[in-house]
């Protein structure tokens, strides 16, 4: 690993000052992604700013009935929180679908939001990758692209964002609070990650000196009937081929409220707004769910290796909404 | 160099480590505790699993400096007064290993998994249910962060099930 300086500030003000004065600095939360990337020589910070001393590890009630989640809350702690399990079961299930228990015990909410893609060409220094080395090309386009994106892709990059947690956060309209020496900013999670376009190396709507301090969940009554369904190559401990975070309210056979987001299909957690628009007011039937899924997936751009994802996403959306129609938010 | 203090298996150590030294390397190379294994060194196999303040983590993805002032337990610290931990004994009774390389990680992971379950930690198998029974499906899901390339999973499952349901 390339040597670096190490500092451990005691409060948020000192942490954001530490990066403001050191352009090559990176924050470290749990380290489950950054340590790996540093070992591979993909991340090469001059200074690592350890956030482990900051008081950002609580989950608090908001006056409107929402929750404020500190950026350093461990993934396992958030998944186990009774308020999350009761009000936003899709979020607890999404977190528990990701990684392993060991990794969830280490990983923080802020770090999960900012994790990098698991595209194998991004990790392979010998491969062409516009995200790692802008202008070098993309070996995934005509390579092994079974796991790659089908929505919002560009000719420069078809990498996915690997997080499960973020898919649920996007469906729930969560908002990220960001701190820097220039002040406080609030960014909807749905806007935090960028699509690749011509600059796949720019992944976040976030400057290098900005620190995520909290994630706020608004009250989402429909989310009490929600679930997260993940499809992958083995039963556990694998990244999603396709995942669905969905919430549904049905009255007299008609959909009265819906939330839908997809994982494993894009460089960002994919909020399926077109499908939501078509679902609400329509019948709670498999035909209607299928039409909504088709509309959302109509813009898909596939490669030989990942063309199956369109049919898989459609089937997973329909199955998840069908399960929610018949009640029971638990797996 | 950063000087850190760390309590490992009940003994306080003072260590001078570069900030890029992993917790795994500090345990193995500086303290001579070679129970935690370096399998993949990228968080994919679980052979390096140790407990930090009783919580299971992958020591390969941890910087030692992040764990200053923590209480670390490795496989070497599980036995009490010369008597093996019940999970260690069960692994022996049920042949929960073949080559043994993943075993110290499996056992540390299982010890912490049982504590997590007792504390009410949910899993994706039981969803949002209040308290899950430790069925075989539950144990497999909760232990999925520990791979065994010999395929000794049936013995591992038998050993953990025995300790979970005395």
XYZ file of N, CA, C and O in Angstrom, chain A residues 209-324:
464
model
N -13.917 17.891 -0.677
C -13.789 18.384 0.702
C -15.101 18.288 1.480
O -15.197 18.769 2.597
N -16.120 17.665 0.875
C -17.418 17.613 1.541
C -17.598 16.287 2.269
O -17.352 15.220 1.708
N -18.042 16.390 3.501
C -18.209 15.224 4.367
C -19.703 14.948 4.570
O -20.450 15.853 4.976
N -20.123 13.730 4.297
C -21.501 13.345 4.614
C -21.592 13.172 6.123
O -20.837 12.401 6.717
N -22.503 13.915 6.751
C -22.632 13.831 8.206
C -23.880 13.073 8.643
O -23.923 12.531 9.749
N -24.914 13.062 7.776
C -26.159 12.393 8.169
C -26.999 12.073 6.937
O -26.791 12.640 5.868
N -27.917 11.135 7.123
C -28.938 10.827 6.117
C -30.276 10.991 6.803
O -30.484 10.444 7.893
N -31.174 11.749 6.178
C -32.500 11.931 6.776
C -33.554 11.195 5.964
O -33.601 11.308 4.735
N -34.370 10.433 6.689
C -35.499 9.732 6.074
C -36.759 10.512 6.400
O -37.061 10.730 7.583
N -37.526 10.935 5.389
C -38.809 11.571 5.678
C -39.819 10.503 6.091
O -39.577 9.315 5.881
N -40.931 10.914 6.705
C -41.972 9.913 6.955
C -42.531 9.424 5.621
O -42.824 10.234 4.744
N -42.613 8.096 5.448
C -43.146 7.512 4.205
C -44.137 6.425 4.610
O -43.765 5.258 4.733
N -45.407 6.793 4.849
C -46.361 5.810 5.391
C -46.444 4.533 4.558
O -46.525 3.432 5.112
N -46.382 4.644 3.228
C -46.515 3.453 2.385
C -45.367 2.468 2.627
O -45.493 1.263 2.377
N -44.243 2.967 3.147
C -43.063 2.115 3.320
C -43.256 1.055 4.401
O -42.487 0.106 4.491
N -44.293 1.208 5.243
C -44.558 0.160 6.238
C -44.877 -1.162 5.542
O -44.646 -2.236 6.094
N -45.418 -1.078 4.312
C -45.631 -2.284 3.489
C -44.615 -2.253 2.350
O -44.915 -1.820 1.239
N -43.401 -2.642 2.667
C -42.341 -2.555 1.653
C -41.415 -3.746 1.787
O -41.378 -4.421 2.830
N -40.681 -4.006 0.735
C -39.672 -5.053 0.839
C -38.575 -4.840 -0.199
O -38.729 -4.072 -1.149
N -37.463 -5.537 0.032
C -36.318 -5.491 -0.875
C -36.048 -6.898 -1.347
O -35.935 -7.821 -0.539
N -36.001 -7.058 -2.644
C -35.753 -8.391 -3.204
C -34.521 -8.334 -4.090
O -34.430 -7.508 -4.999
N -33.568 -9.207 -3.820
C -32.277 -9.184 -4.510
C -32.062 -10.508 -5.231
O -32.218 -11.576 -4.636
N -31.684 -10.426 -6.497
C -31.398 -11.628 -7.280
C -29.909 -11.648 -7.593
O -29.354 -10.656 -8.073
N -29.261 -12.773 -7.309
C -27.810 -12.849 -7.473
C -27.385 -14.267 -7.813
O -28.202 -15.178 -7.789
N -26.096 -14.433 -8.093
C -25.618 -15.725 -8.585
C -25.476 -16.772 -7.498
O -25.347 -17.951 -7.791
N -25.423 -16.376 -6.234
C -25.477 -17.347 -5.146
C -26.409 -16.801 -4.076
O -26.787 -15.635 -4.109
N -26.773 -17.633 -3.122
C -27.858 -17.282 -2.208
C -27.513 -16.111 -1.291
O -28.400 -15.413 -0.816
N -26.221 -15.909 -1.029
C -25.833 -14.865 -0.087
C -24.446 -14.351 -0.445
O -23.698 -15.022 -1.172
N -24.102 -13.170 0.075
C -22.736 -12.650 -0.037
C -22.306 -12.517 -1.504
O -21.259 -13.027 -1.909
N -23.139 -11.860 -2.302
C -22.816 -11.594 -3.706
C -23.509 -10.298 -4.097
O -24.540 -9.934 -3.515
N -22.948 -9.606 -5.069
C -23.568 -8.372 -5.528
C -24.794 -8.694 -6.377
O -24.928 -9.796 -6.918
N -25.681 -7.718 -6.479
C -26.953 -7.939 -7.176
C -26.752 -8.026 -8.679
O -25.985 -7.258 -9.258
N -27.457 -8.976 -9.301
C -27.664 -8.887 -10.746
C -28.771 -7.858 -10.973
O -28.647 -6.969 -11.806
N -29.832 -8.026 -10.211
C -30.954 -7.095 -10.203
C -31.498 -7.069 -8.786
O -31.538 -8.104 -8.118
N -31.888 -5.895 -8.319
C -32.610 -5.845 -7.051
C -33.739 -4.834 -7.163
O -33.705 -3.939 -8.014
N -34.745 -5.025 -6.298
C -35.934 -4.176 -6.322
C -36.271 -3.752 -4.903
O -36.404 -4.602 -4.020
N -36.396 -2.454 -4.690
C -36.948 -1.924 -3.445
C -38.332 -1.387 -3.791
O -38.456 -0.523 -4.666
N -39.344 -1.929 -3.131
C -40.703 -1.527 -3.496
C -41.568 -1.353 -2.260
O -41.410 -2.056 -1.261
N -42.485 -0.388 -2.356
C -43.511 -0.195 -1.335
C -44.831 -0.015 -2.074
O -44.867 0.572 -3.162
N -45.902 -0.532 -1.478
C -47.180 -0.513 -2.193
C -48.326 -0.369 -1.213
O -48.339 -1.003 -0.158
N -49.287 0.485 -1.599
C -50.550 0.559 -0.850
C -51.677 0.267 -1.834
O -51.727 0.871 -2.911
N -52.530 -0.673 -1.451
C -53.636 -1.089 -2.326
C -54.948 -0.915 -1.575
O -55.073 -1.356 -0.426
N -55.920 -0.240 -2.228
C -57.259 -0.120 -1.635
C -58.300 -0.520 -2.681
O -58.283 0.011 -3.793
N -59.161 -1.433 -2.314
C -60.224 -1.895 -3.220
C -59.652 -2.314 -4.570
O -60.205 -1.978 -5.627
N -58.537 -2.976 -4.543
C -57.971 -3.511 -5.775
C -57.187 -2.516 -6.606
O -56.646 -2.866 -7.655
N -57.099 -1.266 -6.137
C -56.360 -0.256 -6.897
C -55.136 0.213 -6.112
O -55.168 0.266 -4.878
N -54.081 0.544 -6.818
C -52.866 1.036 -6.176
C -53.060 2.511 -5.820
O -53.377 3.329 -6.682
N -52.898 2.827 -4.539
C -53.081 4.212 -4.099
C -51.754 4.900 -3.798
O -51.696 6.123 -3.739
N -50.687 4.130 -3.590
C -49.359 4.723 -3.405
C -48.321 3.663 -3.754
O -48.545 2.462 -3.516
N -47.204 4.106 -4.328
C -46.157 3.153 -4.716
C -44.796 3.821 -4.685
O -44.661 5.006 -4.987
N -43.813 3.047 -4.274
C -42.406 3.455 -4.388
C -41.662 2.312 -5.050
O -41.893 1.145 -4.706
N -40.752 2.651 -5.969
C -40.025 1.604 -6.681
C -38.633 2.114 -7.062
O -38.490 3.207 -7.617
N -37.622 1.336 -6.738
C -36.252 1.641 -7.169
C -35.544 0.332 -7.488
O -35.873 -0.717 -6.928
N -34.573 0.417 -8.406
C -33.867 -0.772 -8.881
C -32.380 -0.669 -8.571
O -31.793 0.416 -8.657
N -31.779 -1.802 -8.255
C -30.333 -1.886 -8.074
C -29.728 -2.861 -9.073
O -30.434 -3.685 -9.663
N -28.427 -2.754 -9.273
C -27.715 -3.667 -10.165
C -27.907 -3.374 -11.638
O -27.451 -4.147 -12.480
N -28.574 -2.266 -11.952
C -28.882 -1.989 -13.358
C -28.312 -0.663 -13.859
O -28.425 -0.362 -15.047
N -27.703 0.124 -12.973
C -27.253 1.462 -13.381
C -26.107 1.932 -12.493
O -25.807 1.322 -11.468
N -25.492 3.029 -12.885
C -24.401 3.615 -12.112
C -24.915 4.322 -10.871
O -24.134 4.866 -10.086
N -26.224 4.338 -10.696
C -26.828 4.937 -9.506
C -28.010 4.079 -9.088
O -28.521 3.293 -9.896
N -28.442 4.207 -7.837
C -29.690 3.549 -7.469
C -30.791 4.139 -8.351
O -30.939 5.356 -8.419
N -31.536 3.283 -9.048
C -32.423 3.742 -10.110
C -33.847 3.895 -9.600
O -34.577 2.919 -9.458
N -34.238 5.127 -9.325
C -35.623 5.390 -8.913
C -36.522 5.270 -10.142
O -36.344 6.006 -11.114
N -37.484 4.355 -10.064
C -38.322 4.051 -11.229
C -39.568 4.938 -11.227
O -40.688 4.485 -10.979
N -39.369 6.213 -11.523
C -40.473 7.172 -11.419
C -41.557 6.962 -12.473
O -42.736 7.185 -12.218
N -41.143 6.553 -13.671
C -42.137 6.300 -14.722
C -43.044 5.135 -14.310
O -44.265 5.207 -14.452
N -42.439 4.101 -13.775
C -43.244 2.960 -13.319
C -44.168 3.368 -12.173
O -45.342 2.994 -12.148
N -43.663 4.159 -11.242
C -44.495 4.621 -10.119
C -45.716 5.392 -10.640
O -46.841 5.209 -10.181
N -45.456 6.265 -11.626
C -46.530 7.098 -12.187
C -47.633 6.212 -12.785
O -48.823 6.482 -12.621
N -47.203 5.150 -13.474
C -48.174 4.266 -14.117
C -48.896 3.376 -13.103
O -50.049 3.000 -13.297
N -48.209 3.035 -12.014
C -48.805 2.133 -11.026
C -49.948 2.803 -10.269
O -51.013 2.209 -10.084
N -49.712 4.047 -9.835
C -50.674 4.708 -8.945
C -51.966 5.009 -9.720
O -51.940 5.611 -10.792
N -53.084 4.538 -9.182
C -54.379 4.721 -9.831
C -54.789 3.533 -10.678
O -55.953 3.399 -11.049
N -53.831 2.668 -10.976
C -54.135 1.486 -11.785
C -54.495 0.303 -10.916
O -54.419 0.364 -9.688
N -54.920 -0.789 -11.545
C -55.276 -1.986 -10.776
C -54.036 -2.674 -10.196
O -52.953 -2.587 -10.773
N -54.204 -3.313 -9.056
C -53.106 -4.084 -8.452
C -53.092 -5.464 -9.078
O -53.402 -6.467 -8.427
N -52.730 -5.520 -10.350
C -52.714 -6.790 -11.074
C -51.343 -7.022 -11.686
O -50.583 -6.067 -11.917
N -51.046 -8.277 -11.959
C -49.744 -8.592 -12.541
C -49.593 -7.934 -13.920
O -48.497 -7.537 -14.306
N -50.701 -7.829 -14.663
C -50.635 -7.193 -15.983
C -50.222 -5.737 -15.839
O -49.360 -5.232 -16.555
N -50.844 -5.066 -14.884
C -50.540 -3.650 -14.669
C -49.096 -3.474 -14.171
O -48.379 -2.567 -14.613
N -48.659 -4.350 -13.254
C -47.280 -4.277 -12.754
C -46.301 -4.484 -13.912
O -45.273 -3.811 -14.010
N -46.622 -5.424 -14.794
C -45.760 -5.717 -15.938
C -45.667 -4.527 -16.893
O -44.586 -4.213 -17.402
N -46.811 -3.864 -17.123
C -46.791 -2.693 -18.010
C -45.926 -1.579 -17.422
O -45.171 -0.911 -18.130
N -46.034 -1.382 -16.118
C -45.220 -0.347 -15.459
C -43.730 -0.692 -15.579
O -42.894 0.171 -15.874
N -43.411 -1.971 -15.375
C -42.009 -2.402 -15.482
C -41.510 -2.210 -16.909
O -40.393 -1.706 -17.135
N -42.326 -2.582 -17.887
C -41.931 -2.435 -19.294
C -41.639 -0.975 -19.632
O -40.685 -0.663 -20.353
N -42.477 -0.079 -19.121
C -42.282 1.341 -19.422
C -40.953 1.838 -18.837
O -40.215 2.585 -19.479
N -40.641 1.396 -17.625
C -39.394 1.836 -16.987
C -38.180 1.270 -17.717
O -37.140 1.924 -17.825
N -38.304 0.055 -18.215
C -37.164 -0.643 -18.822
C -37.064 -0.411 -20.326
O -36.146 -0.925 -20.979
N -37.988 0.369 -20.894
C -38.013 0.560 -22.350
C -36.719 1.185 -22.857
O -36.294 0.934 -23.987
N -36.085 2.002 -22.036
C -34.877 2.713 -22.467
C -33.598 1.889 -22.260
O -32.498 2.407 -22.448
N -33.739 0.628 -21.890
C -32.553 -0.186 -21.595
C -31.648 -0.325 -22.821
O -32.123 -0.456 -23.949
N -30.342 -0.257 -22.572
C -29.329 -0.503 -23.608
C -28.512 -1.694 -23.136
O -27.832 -1.603 -22.113
N -28.598 -2.798 -23.870
C -27.987 -4.028 -23.368
C -26.749 -4.418 -24.165
O -26.534 -3.953 -25.289
N -25.958 -5.284 -23.557
C -24.791 -5.929 -24.183
C -25.089 -7.429 -24.223
O -25.958 -7.901 -23.463
N -24.359 -8.185 -25.005
C -24.653 -9.625 -25.043
C -24.651 -10.279 -23.660
O -25.494 -11.117 -23.368
N -23.740 -9.851 -22.790
C -23.621 -10.503 -21.492
C -24.703 -10.149 -20.505
O -24.967 -10.894 -19.557
N -25.338 -8.983 -20.681
C -26.301 -8.555 -19.655
C -27.715 -8.346 -20.176
O -28.561 -7.793 -19.475
N -27.987 -8.789 -21.405
C -29.321 -8.594 -21.981
C -30.405 -9.263 -21.133
O -31.542 -8.787 -21.080
N -30.028 -10.338 -20.430
C -30.997 -11.050 -19.584
C -31.547 -10.185 -18.461
O -32.597 -10.485 -17.888
N -30.812 -9.107 -18.134
C -31.236 -8.301 -16.976
C -32.584 -7.613 -17.187
O -33.284 -7.322 -16.213
N -32.956 -7.330 -18.442
C -34.227 -6.646 -18.684
C -35.392 -7.556 -18.285
O -36.289 -7.150 -17.539
N -35.347 -8.790 -18.761
C -36.409 -9.739 -18.394
C -36.359 -10.061 -16.906
O -37.402 -10.209 -16.251
N -35.147 -10.152 -16.354
C -35.012 -10.461 -14.927
C -35.551 -9.316 -14.071
O -36.241 -9.546 -13.063
N -35.260 -8.082 -14.477
C -35.763 -6.924 -13.726
C -37.284 -6.873 -13.794
O -37.955 -6.624 -12.786
N -37.838 -7.126 -14.981
C -39.303 -7.117 -15.125
C -39.929 -8.156 -14.191
O -40.857 -7.854 -13.436
N -39.396 -9.362 -14.232
C -39.963 -10.439 -13.415
C -39.818 -10.139 -11.929
O -40.718 -10.439 -11.131
N -38.699 -9.534 -11.542
C -38.466 -9.249 -10.118
C -39.386 -8.124 -9.631
O -39.901 -8.168 -8.517
N -39.578 -7.122 -10.488
C -40.522 -6.043 -10.137
C -41.924 -6.615 -9.942
O -42.590 -6.356 -8.927
N -42.379 -7.406 -10.900
C -43.736 -7.957 -10.835
C -43.895 -8.840 -9.599
O -44.880 -8.731 -8.859
N -42.907 -9.692 -9.337
C -43.003 -10.608 -8.199
C -43.020 -9.844 -6.876
O -43.761 -10.188 -5.948
N -42.201 -8.793 -6.790
C -42.137 -8.029 -5.541
C -43.449 -7.283 -5.291
O -43.971 -7.276 -4.170
N -43.990 -6.675 -6.338
C -45.262 -5.949 -6.184
C -46.409 -6.925 -5.892
O -47.307 -6.617 -5.098
N -46.370 -8.097 -6.504
C -47.395 -9.108 -6.234
C -47.348 -9.526 -4.762
O -48.378 -9.598 -4.091
N -46.146 -9.750 -4.249
C -46.015 -10.128 -2.837
C -46.549 -9.031 -1.925
O -47.202 -9.313 -0.915
N -46.278 -7.784 -2.269
C -46.735 -6.671 -1.429
C -48.253 -6.522 -1.508
O -48.897 -6.100 -0.543
